Coordinates of N, CA and C in Angstrom, one line a residue:
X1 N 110.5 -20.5 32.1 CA 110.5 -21.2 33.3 C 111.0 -20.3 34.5
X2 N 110.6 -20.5 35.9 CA 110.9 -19.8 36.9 C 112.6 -19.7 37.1
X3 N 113.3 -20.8 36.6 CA 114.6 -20.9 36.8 C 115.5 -20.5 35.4
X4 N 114.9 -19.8 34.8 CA 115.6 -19.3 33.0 C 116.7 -18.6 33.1
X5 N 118.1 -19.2 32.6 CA 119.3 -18.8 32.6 C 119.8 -18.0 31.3
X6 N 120.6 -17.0 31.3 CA 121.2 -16.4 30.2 C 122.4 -16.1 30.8
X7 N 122.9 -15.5 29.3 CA 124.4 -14.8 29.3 C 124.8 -14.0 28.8
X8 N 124.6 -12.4 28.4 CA 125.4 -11.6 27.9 C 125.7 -10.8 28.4
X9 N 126.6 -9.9 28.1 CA 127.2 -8.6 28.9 C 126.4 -8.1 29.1
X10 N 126.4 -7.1 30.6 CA 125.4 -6.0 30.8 C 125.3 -5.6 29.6
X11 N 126.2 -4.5 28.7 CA 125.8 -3.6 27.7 C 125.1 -4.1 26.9
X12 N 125.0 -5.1 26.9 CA 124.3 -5.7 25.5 C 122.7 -5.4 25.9
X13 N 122.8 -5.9 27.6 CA 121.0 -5.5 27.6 C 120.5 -4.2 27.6
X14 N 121.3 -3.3 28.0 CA 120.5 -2.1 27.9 C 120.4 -1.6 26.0
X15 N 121.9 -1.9 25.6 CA 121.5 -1.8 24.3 C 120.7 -2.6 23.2
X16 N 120.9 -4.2 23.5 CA 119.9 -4.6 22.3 C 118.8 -5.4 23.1
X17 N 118.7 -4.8 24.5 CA 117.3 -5.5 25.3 C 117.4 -7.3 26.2
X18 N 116.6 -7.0 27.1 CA 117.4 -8.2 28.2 C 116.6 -9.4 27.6
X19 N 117.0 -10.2 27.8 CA 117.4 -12.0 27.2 C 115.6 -12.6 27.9
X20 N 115.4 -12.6 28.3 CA 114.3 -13.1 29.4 C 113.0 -11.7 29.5
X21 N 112.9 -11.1 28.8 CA 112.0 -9.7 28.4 C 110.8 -11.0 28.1
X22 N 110.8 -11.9 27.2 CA 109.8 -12.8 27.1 C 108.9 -13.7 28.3
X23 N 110.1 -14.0 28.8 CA 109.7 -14.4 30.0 C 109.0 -13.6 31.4
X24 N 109.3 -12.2 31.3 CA 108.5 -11.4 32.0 C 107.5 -11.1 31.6
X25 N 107.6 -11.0 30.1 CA 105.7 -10.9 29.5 C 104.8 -12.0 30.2
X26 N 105.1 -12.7 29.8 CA 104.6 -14.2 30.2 C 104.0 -14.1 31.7
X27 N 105.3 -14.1 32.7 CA 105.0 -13.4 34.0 C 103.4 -12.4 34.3
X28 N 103.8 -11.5 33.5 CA 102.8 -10.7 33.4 C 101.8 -10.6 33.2
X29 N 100.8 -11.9 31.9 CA 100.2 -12.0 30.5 C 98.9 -12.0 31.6
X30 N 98.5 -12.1 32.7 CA 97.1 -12.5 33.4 C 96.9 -11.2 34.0
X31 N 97.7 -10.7 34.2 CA 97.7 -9.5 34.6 C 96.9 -7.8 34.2
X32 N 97.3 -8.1 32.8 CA 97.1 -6.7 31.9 C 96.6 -7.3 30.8
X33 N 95.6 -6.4 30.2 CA 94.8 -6.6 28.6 C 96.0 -7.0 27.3
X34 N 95.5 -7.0 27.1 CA 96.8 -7.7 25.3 C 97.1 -6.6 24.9
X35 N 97.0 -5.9 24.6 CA 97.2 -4.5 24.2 C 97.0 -3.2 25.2
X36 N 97.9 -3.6 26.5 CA 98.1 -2.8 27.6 C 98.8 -1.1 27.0
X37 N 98.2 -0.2 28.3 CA 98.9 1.3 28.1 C 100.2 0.7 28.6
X38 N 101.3 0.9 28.6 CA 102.4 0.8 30.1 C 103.3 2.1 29.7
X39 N 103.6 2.6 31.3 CA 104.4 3.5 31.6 C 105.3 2.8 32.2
X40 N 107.0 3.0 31.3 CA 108.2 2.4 32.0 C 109.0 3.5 32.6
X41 N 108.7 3.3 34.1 CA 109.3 4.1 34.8 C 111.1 4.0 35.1
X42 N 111.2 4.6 34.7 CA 112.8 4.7 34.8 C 113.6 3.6 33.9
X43 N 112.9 3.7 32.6 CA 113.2 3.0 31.4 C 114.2 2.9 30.4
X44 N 114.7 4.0 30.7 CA 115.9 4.4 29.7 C 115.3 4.7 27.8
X45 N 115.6 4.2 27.2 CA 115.2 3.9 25.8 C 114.4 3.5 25.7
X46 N 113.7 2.3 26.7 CA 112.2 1.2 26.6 C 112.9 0.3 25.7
X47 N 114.2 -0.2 25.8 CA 114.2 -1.8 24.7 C 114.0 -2.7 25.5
X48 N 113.8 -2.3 26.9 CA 113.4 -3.6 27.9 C 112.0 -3.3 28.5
X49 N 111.4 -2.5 27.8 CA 109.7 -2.5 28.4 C 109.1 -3.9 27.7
X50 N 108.4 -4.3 28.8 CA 107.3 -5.4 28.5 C 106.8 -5.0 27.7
X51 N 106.1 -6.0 26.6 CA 105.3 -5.2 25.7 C 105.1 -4.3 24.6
X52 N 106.3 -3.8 24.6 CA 106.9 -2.9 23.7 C 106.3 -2.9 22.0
X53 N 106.1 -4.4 21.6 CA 106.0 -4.6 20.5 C 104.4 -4.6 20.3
X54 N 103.5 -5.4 21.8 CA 102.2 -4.8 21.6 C 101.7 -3.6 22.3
X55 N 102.0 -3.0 22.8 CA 101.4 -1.9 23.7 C 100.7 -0.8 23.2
X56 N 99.5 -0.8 23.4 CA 98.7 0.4 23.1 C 99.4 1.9 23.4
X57 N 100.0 1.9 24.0 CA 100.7 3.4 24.5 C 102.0 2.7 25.2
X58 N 103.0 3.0 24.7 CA 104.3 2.8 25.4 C 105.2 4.2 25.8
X59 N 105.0 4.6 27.0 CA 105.6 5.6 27.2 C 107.1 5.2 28.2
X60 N 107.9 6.6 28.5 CA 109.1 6.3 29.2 C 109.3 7.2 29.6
X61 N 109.6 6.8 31.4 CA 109.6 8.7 32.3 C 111.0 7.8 32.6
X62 N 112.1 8.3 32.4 CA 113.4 8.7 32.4 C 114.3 9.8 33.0
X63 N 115.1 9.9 33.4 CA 115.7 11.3 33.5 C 117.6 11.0 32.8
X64 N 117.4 9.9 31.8 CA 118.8 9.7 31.5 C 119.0 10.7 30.0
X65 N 117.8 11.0 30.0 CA 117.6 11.6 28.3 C 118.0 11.3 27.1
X66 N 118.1 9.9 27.1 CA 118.7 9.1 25.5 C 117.3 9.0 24.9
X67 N 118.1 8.8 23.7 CA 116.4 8.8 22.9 C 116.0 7.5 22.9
X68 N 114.9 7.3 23.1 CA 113.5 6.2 22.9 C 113.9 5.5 21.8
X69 N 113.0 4.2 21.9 CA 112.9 3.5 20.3 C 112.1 3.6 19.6
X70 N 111.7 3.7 18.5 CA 110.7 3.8 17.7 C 109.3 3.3 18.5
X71 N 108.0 4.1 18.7 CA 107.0 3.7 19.1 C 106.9 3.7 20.7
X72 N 108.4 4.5 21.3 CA 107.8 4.9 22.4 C 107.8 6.2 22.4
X73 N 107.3 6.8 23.6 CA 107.3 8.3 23.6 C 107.8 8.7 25.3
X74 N 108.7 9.4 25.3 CA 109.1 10.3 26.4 C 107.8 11.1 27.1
X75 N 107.7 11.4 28.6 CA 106.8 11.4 29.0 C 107.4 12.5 30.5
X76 N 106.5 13.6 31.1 CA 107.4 13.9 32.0 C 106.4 14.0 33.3
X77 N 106.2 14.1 34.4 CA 105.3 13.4 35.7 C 104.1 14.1 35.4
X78 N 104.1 15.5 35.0 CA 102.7 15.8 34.6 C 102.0 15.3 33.6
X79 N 102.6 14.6 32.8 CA 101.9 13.7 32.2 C 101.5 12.4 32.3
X80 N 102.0 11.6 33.3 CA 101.9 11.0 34.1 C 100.4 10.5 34.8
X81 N 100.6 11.9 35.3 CA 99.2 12.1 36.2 C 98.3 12.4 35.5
X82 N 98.1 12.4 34.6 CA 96.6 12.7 33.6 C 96.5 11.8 32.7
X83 N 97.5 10.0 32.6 CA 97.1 9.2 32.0 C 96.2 8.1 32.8
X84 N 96.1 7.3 32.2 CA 96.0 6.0 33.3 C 96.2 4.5 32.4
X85 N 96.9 3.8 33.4 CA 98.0 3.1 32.5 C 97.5 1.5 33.1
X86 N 97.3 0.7 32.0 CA 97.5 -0.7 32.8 C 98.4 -1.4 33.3
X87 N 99.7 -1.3 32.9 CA 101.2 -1.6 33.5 C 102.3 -0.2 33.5
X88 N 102.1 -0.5 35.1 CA 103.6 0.9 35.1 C 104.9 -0.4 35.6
X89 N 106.0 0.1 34.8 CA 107.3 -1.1 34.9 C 108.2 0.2 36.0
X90 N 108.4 -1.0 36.4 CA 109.8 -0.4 37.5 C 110.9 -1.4 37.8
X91 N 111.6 -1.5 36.5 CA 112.6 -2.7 36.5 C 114.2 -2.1 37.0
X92 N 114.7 -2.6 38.1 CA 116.3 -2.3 38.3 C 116.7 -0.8 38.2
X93 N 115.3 -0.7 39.0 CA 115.6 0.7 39.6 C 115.7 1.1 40.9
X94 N 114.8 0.1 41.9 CA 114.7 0.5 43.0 C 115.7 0.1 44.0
X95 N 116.8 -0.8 43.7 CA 118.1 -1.0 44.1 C 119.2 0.2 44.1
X96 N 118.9 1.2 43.2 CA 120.0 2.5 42.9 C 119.2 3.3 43.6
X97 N 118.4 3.8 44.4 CA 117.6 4.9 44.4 C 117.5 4.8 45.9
X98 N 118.1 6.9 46.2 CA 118.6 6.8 47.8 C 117.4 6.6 48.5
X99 N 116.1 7.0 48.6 CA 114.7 7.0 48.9 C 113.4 6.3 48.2
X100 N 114.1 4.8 48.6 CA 113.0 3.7 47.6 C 111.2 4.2 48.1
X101 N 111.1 4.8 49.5 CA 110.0 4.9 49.8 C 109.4 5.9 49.3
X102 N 110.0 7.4 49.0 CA 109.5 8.1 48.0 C 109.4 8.1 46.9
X103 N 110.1 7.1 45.9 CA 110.2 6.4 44.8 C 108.7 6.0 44.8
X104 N 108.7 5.1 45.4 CA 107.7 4.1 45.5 C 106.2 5.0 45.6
X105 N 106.3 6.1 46.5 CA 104.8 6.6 46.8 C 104.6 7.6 45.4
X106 N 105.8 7.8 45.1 CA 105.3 9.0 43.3 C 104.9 8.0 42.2
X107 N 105.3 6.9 42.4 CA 104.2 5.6 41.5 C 103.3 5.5 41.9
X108 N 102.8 5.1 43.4 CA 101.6 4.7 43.5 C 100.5 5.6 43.6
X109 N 101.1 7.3 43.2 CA 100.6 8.1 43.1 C 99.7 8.6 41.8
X110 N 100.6 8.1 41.0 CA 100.4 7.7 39.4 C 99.1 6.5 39.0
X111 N 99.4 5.6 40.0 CA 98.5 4.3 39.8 C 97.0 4.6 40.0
X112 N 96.3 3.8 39.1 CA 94.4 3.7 39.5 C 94.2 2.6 40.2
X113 N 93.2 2.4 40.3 CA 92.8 0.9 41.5 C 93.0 -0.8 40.0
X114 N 93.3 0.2 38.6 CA 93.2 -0.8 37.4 C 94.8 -1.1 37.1
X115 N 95.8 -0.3 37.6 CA 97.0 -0.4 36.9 C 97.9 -1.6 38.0
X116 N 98.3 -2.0 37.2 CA 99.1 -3.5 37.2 C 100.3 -2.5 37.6
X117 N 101.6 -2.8 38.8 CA 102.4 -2.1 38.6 C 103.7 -3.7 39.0
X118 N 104.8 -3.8 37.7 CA 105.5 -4.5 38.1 C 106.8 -4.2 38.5
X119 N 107.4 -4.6 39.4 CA 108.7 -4.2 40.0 C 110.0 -5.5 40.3
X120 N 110.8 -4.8 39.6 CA 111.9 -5.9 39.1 C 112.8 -5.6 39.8
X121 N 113.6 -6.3 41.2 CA 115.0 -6.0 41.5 C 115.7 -7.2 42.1
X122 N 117.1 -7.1 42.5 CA 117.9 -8.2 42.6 C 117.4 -8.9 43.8
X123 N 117.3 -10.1 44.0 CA 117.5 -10.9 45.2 C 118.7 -11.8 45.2
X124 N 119.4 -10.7 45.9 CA 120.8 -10.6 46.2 C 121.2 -11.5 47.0
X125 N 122.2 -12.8 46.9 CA 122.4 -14.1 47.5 C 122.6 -13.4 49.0
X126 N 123.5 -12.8 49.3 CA 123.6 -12.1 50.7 C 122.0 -12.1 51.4
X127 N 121.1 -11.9 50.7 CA 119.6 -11.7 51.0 C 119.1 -13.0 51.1
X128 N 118.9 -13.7 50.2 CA 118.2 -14.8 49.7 C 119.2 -16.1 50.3
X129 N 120.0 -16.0 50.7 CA 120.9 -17.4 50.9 C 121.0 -17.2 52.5
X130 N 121.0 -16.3 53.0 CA 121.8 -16.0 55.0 C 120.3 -15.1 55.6
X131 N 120.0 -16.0 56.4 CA 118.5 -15.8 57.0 C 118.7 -14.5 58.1
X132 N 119.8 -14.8 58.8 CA 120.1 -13.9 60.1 C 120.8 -12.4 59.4
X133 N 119.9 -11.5 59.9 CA 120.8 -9.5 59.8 C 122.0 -9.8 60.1
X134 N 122.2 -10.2 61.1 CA 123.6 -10.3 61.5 C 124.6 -10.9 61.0
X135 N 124.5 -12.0 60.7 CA 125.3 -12.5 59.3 C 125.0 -11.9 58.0
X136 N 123.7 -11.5 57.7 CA 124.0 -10.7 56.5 C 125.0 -9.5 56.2
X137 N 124.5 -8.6 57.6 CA 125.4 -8.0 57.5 C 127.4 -8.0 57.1
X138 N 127.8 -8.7 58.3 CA 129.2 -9.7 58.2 C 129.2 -10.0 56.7
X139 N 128.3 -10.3 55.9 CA 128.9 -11.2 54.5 C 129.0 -10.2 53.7
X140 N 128.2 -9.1 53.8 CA 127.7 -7.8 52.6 C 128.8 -7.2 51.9
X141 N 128.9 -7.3 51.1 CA 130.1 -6.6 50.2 C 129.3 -5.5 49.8
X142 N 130.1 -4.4 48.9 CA 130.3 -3.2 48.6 C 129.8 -3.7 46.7
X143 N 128.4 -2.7 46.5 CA 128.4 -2.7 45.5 C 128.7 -1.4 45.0
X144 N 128.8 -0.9 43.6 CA 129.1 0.4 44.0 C 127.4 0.8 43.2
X145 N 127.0 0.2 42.6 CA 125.6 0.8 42.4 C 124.2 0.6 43.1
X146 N 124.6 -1.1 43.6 CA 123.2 -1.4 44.3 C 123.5 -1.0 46.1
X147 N 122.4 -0.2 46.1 CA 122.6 0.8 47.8 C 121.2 -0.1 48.5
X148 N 120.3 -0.6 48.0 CA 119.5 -1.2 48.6 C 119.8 -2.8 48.3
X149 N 119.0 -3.6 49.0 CA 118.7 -5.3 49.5 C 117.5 -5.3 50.1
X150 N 117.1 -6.3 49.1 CA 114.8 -6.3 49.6 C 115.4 -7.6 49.7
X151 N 114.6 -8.1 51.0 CA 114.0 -9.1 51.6 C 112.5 -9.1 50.7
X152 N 111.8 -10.2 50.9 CA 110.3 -10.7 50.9 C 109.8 -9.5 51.8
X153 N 110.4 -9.4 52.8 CA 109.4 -8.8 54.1 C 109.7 -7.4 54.1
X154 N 110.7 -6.9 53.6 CA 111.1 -5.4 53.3 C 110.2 -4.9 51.9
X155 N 110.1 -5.6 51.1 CA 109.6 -5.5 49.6 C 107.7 -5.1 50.2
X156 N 107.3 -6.5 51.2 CA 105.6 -6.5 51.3 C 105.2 -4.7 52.3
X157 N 106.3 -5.0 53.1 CA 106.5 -3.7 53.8 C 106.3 -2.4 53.2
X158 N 107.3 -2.3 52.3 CA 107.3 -1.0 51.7 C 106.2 -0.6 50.9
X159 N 105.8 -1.8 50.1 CA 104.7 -1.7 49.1 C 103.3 -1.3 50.1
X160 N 103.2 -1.7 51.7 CA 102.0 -1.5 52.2 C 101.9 -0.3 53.0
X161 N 103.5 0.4 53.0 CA 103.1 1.8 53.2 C 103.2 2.8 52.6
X162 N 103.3 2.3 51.1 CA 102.7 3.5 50.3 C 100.9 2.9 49.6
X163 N 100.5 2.2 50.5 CA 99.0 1.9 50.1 C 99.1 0.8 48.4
X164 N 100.2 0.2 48.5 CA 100.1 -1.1 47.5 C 100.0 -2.5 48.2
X165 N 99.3 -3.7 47.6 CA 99.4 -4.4 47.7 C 100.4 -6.0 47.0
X166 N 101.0 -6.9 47.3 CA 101.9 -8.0 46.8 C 100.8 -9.0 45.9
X167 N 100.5 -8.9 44.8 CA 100.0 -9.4 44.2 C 100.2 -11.0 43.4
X168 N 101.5 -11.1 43.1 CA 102.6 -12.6 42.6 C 104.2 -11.3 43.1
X169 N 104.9 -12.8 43.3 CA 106.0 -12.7 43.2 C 106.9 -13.7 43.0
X170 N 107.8 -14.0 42.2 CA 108.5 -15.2 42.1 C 110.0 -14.1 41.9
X171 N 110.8 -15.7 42.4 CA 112.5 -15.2 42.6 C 113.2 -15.8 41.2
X172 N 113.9 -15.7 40.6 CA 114.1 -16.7 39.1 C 115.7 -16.3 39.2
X173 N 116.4 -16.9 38.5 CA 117.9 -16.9 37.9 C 117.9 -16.6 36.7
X174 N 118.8 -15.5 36.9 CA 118.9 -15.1 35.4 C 120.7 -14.9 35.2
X175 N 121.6 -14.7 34.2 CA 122.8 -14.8 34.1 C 123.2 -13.6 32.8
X176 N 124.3 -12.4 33.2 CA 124.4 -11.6 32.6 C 125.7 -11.3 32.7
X177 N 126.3 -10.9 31.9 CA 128.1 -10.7 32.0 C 128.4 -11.9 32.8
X178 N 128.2 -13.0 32.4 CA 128.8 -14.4 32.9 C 129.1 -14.6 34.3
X179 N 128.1 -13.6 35.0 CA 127.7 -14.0 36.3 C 126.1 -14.4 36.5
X180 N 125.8 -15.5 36.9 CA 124.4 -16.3 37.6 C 123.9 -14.8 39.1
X181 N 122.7 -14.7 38.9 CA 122.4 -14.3 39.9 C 120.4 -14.7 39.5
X182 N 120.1 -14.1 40.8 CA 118.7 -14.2 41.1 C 117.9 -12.1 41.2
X183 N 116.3 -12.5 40.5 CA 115.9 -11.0 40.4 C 114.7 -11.7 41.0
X184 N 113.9 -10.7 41.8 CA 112.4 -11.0 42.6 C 111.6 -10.2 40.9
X185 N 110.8 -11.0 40.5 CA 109.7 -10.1 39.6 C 108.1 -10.0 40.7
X186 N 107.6 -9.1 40.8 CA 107.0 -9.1 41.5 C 105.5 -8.1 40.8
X187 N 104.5 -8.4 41.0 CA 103.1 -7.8 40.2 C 102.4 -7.0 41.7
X188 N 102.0 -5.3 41.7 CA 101.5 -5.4 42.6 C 100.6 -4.2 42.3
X189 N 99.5 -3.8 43.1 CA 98.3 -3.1 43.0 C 97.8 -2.3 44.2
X190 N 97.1 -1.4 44.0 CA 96.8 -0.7 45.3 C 95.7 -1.5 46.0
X191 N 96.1 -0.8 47.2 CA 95.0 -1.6 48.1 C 93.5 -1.2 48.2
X192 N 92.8 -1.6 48.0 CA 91.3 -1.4 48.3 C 90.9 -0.2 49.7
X193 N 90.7 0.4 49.1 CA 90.0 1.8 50.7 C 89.0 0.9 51.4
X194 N 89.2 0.9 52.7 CA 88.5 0.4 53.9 C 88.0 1.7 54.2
X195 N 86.7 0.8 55.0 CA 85.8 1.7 55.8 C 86.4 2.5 56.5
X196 N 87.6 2.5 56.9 CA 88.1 3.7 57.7 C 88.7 5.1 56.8
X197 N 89.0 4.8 55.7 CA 89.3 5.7 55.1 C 90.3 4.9 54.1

């Protein structure tokens, strides 16, 4: 369901995989063939890649260098570029990353007009609860890892200037080290070339 709650410590999800991984298949399932390629971009291991257990090709471009789990394969940008993928994942990455817009255009660089690309990050109550910058600002505490905060309108933005389009998006609750918070899952695709170019 859009509002699906859990509980376990961070470490538990990087190491034995996040609680609601099902629920993002799900999310996803109209999106991509049953037995999708997917490239998990900034994956770590891939215990939290969608799909994992059906994926025709599971790959992981990383730079943390732990080893994979059985049945994925490490992958490095030049290989990248000479696959073509029906889901590239970009989960709880784009919050830590000093230049989300260069981030963002070395994916959509990767992408065909056929790849599904989904993008997972917080919708941070500061964001999602206080309408006005100016109070947001005033409320904002100090994370020490998350450097960015997407708005709806920051997220449709960025995505349309690196030539992607907002395909679904929903906001959901999720709960990890016995704090409740909210993540935007979001499905999105390149934009169609116009007659202008």
């Amino acid at each position: 369901s859009e509002n699906e709650s859990f509980d376990l410590p961070p470490d538990a999800i990087l190491l034995d995989g996040s609680p609601y991984l099902r629920t993002v298949e799900a999310f996803l399932a109209s999106h991509v063939p049953v037995r999708p390629r997917v490239l998990d971009w900034g994956g770590d291991s891939g215990v939290n890649t969608p799909f994992r257990e059906t994926a025709a090709v599971h790959h992981i471009y990383d730079i943390s260098g732990r080893p994979v789990i059985d049945g994925a394969v490490t992958v490095g940008l030049a290989d990248i570029r000479g696959d073509d993928y029906d889901l590239i994942v970009f989960a709880n990455v784009l919050e830590h990353v000093s230049n989300p817009r260069e981030a963002m255009a070395e994916i959509a660089a990767a992408m065909t007009p056929s790849t599904a690309l989904y993008v997972e990050v917080p919708h941070e109550d500061v964001v999602r609860l206080i309408e006005t910058p100016a109070e947001r600002l005033a409320r904002k505490k100090h994370w020490h890892e998350h450097i960015n905060f997407f708005t709806t309108q920051a997220l449709d933005a960025l995505f349309a200037d690196v030539g992607l389009r907002t395909v679904e998006r929903i906001s959901h609750q999720v709960s990890a080290g016995g704090k409740d918070s909210h993540v935007f899952s979001i499905v999105a695709r390149k934009r169609a070339a116009t007659a202008e170019g």
